[in-house]
Coordinates of C-alpha atoms in Angstrom, one line a residue:
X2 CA 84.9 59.8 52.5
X3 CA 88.0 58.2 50.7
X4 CA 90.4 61.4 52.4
X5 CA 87.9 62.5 54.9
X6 CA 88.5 59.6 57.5
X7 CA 92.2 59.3 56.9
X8 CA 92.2 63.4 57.5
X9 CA 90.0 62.9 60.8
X10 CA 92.3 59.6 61.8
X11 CA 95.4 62.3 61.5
X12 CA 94.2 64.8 63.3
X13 CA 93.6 62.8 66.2
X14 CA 96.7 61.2 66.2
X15 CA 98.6 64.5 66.0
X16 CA 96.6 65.4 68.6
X17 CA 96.6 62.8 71.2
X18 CA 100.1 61.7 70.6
X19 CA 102.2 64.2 69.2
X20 CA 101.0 67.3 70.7
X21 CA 98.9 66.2 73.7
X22 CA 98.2 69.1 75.9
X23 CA 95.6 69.2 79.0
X24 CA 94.1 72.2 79.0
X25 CA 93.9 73.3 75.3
X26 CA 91.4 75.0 73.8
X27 CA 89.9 76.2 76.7
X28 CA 89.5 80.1 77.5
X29 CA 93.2 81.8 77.1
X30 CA 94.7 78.8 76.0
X31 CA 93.8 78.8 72.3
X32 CA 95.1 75.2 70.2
X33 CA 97.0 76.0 67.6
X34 CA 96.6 73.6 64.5
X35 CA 99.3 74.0 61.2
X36 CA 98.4 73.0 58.1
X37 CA 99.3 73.9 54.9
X38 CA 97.1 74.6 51.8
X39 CA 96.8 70.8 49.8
X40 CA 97.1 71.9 46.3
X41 CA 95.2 68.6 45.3
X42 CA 92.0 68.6 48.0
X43 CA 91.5 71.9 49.0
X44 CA 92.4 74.5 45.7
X45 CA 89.1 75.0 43.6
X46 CA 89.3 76.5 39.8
X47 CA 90.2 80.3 40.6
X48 CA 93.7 78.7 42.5
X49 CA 92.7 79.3 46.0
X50 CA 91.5 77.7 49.1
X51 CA 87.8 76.4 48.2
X52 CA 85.7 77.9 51.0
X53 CA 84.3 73.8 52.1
X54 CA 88.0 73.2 52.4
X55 CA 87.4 76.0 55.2
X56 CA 85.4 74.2 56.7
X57 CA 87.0 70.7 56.8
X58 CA 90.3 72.1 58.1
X59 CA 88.1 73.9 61.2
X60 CA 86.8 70.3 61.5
X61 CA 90.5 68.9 61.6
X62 CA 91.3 71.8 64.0
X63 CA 88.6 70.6 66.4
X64 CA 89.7 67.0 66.4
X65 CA 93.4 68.0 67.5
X66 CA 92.1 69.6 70.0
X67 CA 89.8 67.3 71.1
X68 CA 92.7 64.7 71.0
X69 CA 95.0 67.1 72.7
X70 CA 92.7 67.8 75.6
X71 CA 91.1 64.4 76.3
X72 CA 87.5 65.4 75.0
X73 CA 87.1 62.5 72.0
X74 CA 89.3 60.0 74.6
X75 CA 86.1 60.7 77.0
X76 CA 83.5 61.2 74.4
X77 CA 85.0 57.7 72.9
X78 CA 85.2 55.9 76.0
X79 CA 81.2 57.0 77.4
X80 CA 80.0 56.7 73.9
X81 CA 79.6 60.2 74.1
X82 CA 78.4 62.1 70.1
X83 CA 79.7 65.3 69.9
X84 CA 77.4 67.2 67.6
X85 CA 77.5 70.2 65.3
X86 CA 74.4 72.1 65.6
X87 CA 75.3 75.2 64.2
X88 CA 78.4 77.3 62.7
X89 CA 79.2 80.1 60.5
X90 CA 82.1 80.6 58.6
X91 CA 83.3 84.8 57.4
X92 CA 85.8 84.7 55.0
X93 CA 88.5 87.6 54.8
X94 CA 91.1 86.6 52.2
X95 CA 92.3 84.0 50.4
X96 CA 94.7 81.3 51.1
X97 CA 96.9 80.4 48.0
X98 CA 98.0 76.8 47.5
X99 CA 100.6 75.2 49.5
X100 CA 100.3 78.4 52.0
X101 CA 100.9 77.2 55.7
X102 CA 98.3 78.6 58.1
X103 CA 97.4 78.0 61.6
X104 CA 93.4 77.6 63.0
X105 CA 93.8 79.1 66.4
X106 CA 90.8 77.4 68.6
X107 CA 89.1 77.9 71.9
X108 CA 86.2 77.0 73.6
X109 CA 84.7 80.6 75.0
X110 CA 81.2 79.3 76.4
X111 CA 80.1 76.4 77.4
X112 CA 76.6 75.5 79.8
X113 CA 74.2 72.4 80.7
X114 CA 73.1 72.6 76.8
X115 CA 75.7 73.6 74.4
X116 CA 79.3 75.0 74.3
X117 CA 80.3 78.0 71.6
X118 CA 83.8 76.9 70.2
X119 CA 85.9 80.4 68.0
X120 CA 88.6 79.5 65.5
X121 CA 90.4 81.9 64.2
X122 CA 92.3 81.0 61.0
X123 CA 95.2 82.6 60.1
X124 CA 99.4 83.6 59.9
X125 CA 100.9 85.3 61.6
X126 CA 98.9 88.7 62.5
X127 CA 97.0 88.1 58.7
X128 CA 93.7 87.2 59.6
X129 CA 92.0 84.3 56.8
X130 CA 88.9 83.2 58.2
X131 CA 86.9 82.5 61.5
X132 CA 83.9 80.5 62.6
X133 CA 81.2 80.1 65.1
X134 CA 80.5 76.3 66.1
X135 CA 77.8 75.8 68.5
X136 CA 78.1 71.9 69.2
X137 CA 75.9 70.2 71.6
X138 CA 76.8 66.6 73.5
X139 CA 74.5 63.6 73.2
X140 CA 74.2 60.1 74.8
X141 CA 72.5 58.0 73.2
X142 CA 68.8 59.9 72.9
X143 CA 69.8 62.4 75.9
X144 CA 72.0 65.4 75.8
X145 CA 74.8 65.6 78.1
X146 CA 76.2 68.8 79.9
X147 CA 79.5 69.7 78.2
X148 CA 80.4 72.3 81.0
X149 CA 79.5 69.3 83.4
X150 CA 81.9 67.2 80.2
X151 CA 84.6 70.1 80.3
X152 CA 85.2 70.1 84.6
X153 CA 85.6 66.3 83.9
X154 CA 88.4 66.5 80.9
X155 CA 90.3 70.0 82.5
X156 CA 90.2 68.7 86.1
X157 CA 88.3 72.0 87.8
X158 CA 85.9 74.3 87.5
X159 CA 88.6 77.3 87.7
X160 CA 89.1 75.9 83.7
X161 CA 86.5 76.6 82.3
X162 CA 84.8 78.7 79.9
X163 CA 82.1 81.1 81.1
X164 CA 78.7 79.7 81.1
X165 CA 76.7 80.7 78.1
X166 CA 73.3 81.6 80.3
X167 CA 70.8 81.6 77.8
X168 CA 67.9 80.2 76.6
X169 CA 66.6 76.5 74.3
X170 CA 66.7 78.2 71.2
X171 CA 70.0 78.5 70.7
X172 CA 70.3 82.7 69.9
X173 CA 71.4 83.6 73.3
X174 CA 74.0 85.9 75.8
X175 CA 76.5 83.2 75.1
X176 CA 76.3 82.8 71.0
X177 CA 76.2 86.8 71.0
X178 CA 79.3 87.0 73.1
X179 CA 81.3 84.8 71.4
X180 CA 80.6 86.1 67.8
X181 CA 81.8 89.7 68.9
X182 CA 84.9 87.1 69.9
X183 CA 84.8 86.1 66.1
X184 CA 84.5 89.6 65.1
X185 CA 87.5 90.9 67.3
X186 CA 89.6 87.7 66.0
X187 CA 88.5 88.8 62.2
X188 CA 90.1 92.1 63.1
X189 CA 93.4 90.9 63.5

C-alpha cells in the first residue's frame, strides 16, 4: 500500500499529462509504457524481476493508458469501477535489475459485457512476458458497456476493437482470439 498508490498516482500522471494520447491502446495503436527494473521493489532473492512485480508493472501499464486515452478521466468523473475479472500472466525470460523494458498494451475485444486487454512486455524484439486481462465496467451495482465506454472516450465506432461476441461465462470467441494475440506477441 505504502509504494502501491504512489506507483498508481504516477502512472496516471505520466499518462494524462506527460504523454496524453487519444486513441491509445486501442486496436493498432498499442501504448507503450517504459519502466526500468527497481532493484529495491521488484528484484526477489534469485536477482531477477519477481513474477508479482509482473503483474504490478502490467497494472501501471494499464493506468498510463487509461490516463493517456481518457478512460479513468471518464471512469473518474461517472463513478465508473473498472474491474479485473480475470488475467493470466506467461513468463518467458527474466528481467535483471535495473533493465529498462517497455509493456506494449492494446485493447483487442471489447462488447456490452467485458473488454480483453493484451500487453506484451518486452525490449526491443526480446519478448519478457504477456498477459490476458479480461476487465469488466461497473456502476455502482450494474455493469456498464465498455464498447458503449470505448465509442465515448475514442470519439467513433470506426476506433474500436472488434466485439468479443460471446457468451456470460466469460470463455468465449473473444478471450480465445485474443490469447492466440498473446501467443503471437510471446513469439516475438
Amino acid at each position: 500500500m505504502l509504494t502501491h498508490v504512489p506507483r498508481v498516482l504516477w502512472s496516471v500522471f505520466r499518462g494524462a499529462y506527460l504523454k496524453p494520447q487519444p486513441l491509445t491502446g486501442l486496436p493498432s495503436r498499442p501504448h507503450i509504457y517504459s519502466a526500468r527494473v527497481n532493484a529495491l521493489l521488484d528484484i526477489d532473492q534469485f536477482m531477477h524481476m519477481n513474477n508479482a512485480s509482473y503483474a504490478v508493472h502490467f497494472e501501471m501499464a494499464r493506468w498510463e493508458m487509461g490516463a493517456a486515452n481518457g478512460l479513468t478521466a471518464k471512469c473518474f468523473k461517472e463513478n465508473i469501477a473498472f474491474i479485473v475479472a480475470s488475467s493470466a500472466i506467461r513468463f518467458r525470460k527474466e528481467l535483471k535489475p535495473l533493465q529498462p523494458f517497455e509493456i506494449h498494451t492494446e485493447c483487442h475485444s471489447a462488447d456490452e459485457r467485458s473488454m480483453h486487454i493484451v500487453q506484451i512486455a518486452k525490449q526491443g524484439e526480446r519478448v519478457y512476458a504477456g498477459q490476458l486481462c479480461r476487465a469488466v465496467l461497473r456502476q455502482g451495482r450494474e455493469l456498464v458497456s465498455p464498447r458503449k465506454v470505448l465509442m465515448e472516450v475514442a470519439g467513433g465506432e470506426e476506433y474500436l476493437p472488434p466485439s468479443s461476441a460471446g457468451g456470460a461465462d466469460g470463455d468465449d470467441d473473444g478471450m480465445k482470439a485474443a490469447l492466440a494475440r498473446l501467443e503471437e506477441g510471446l513469439r516475438g
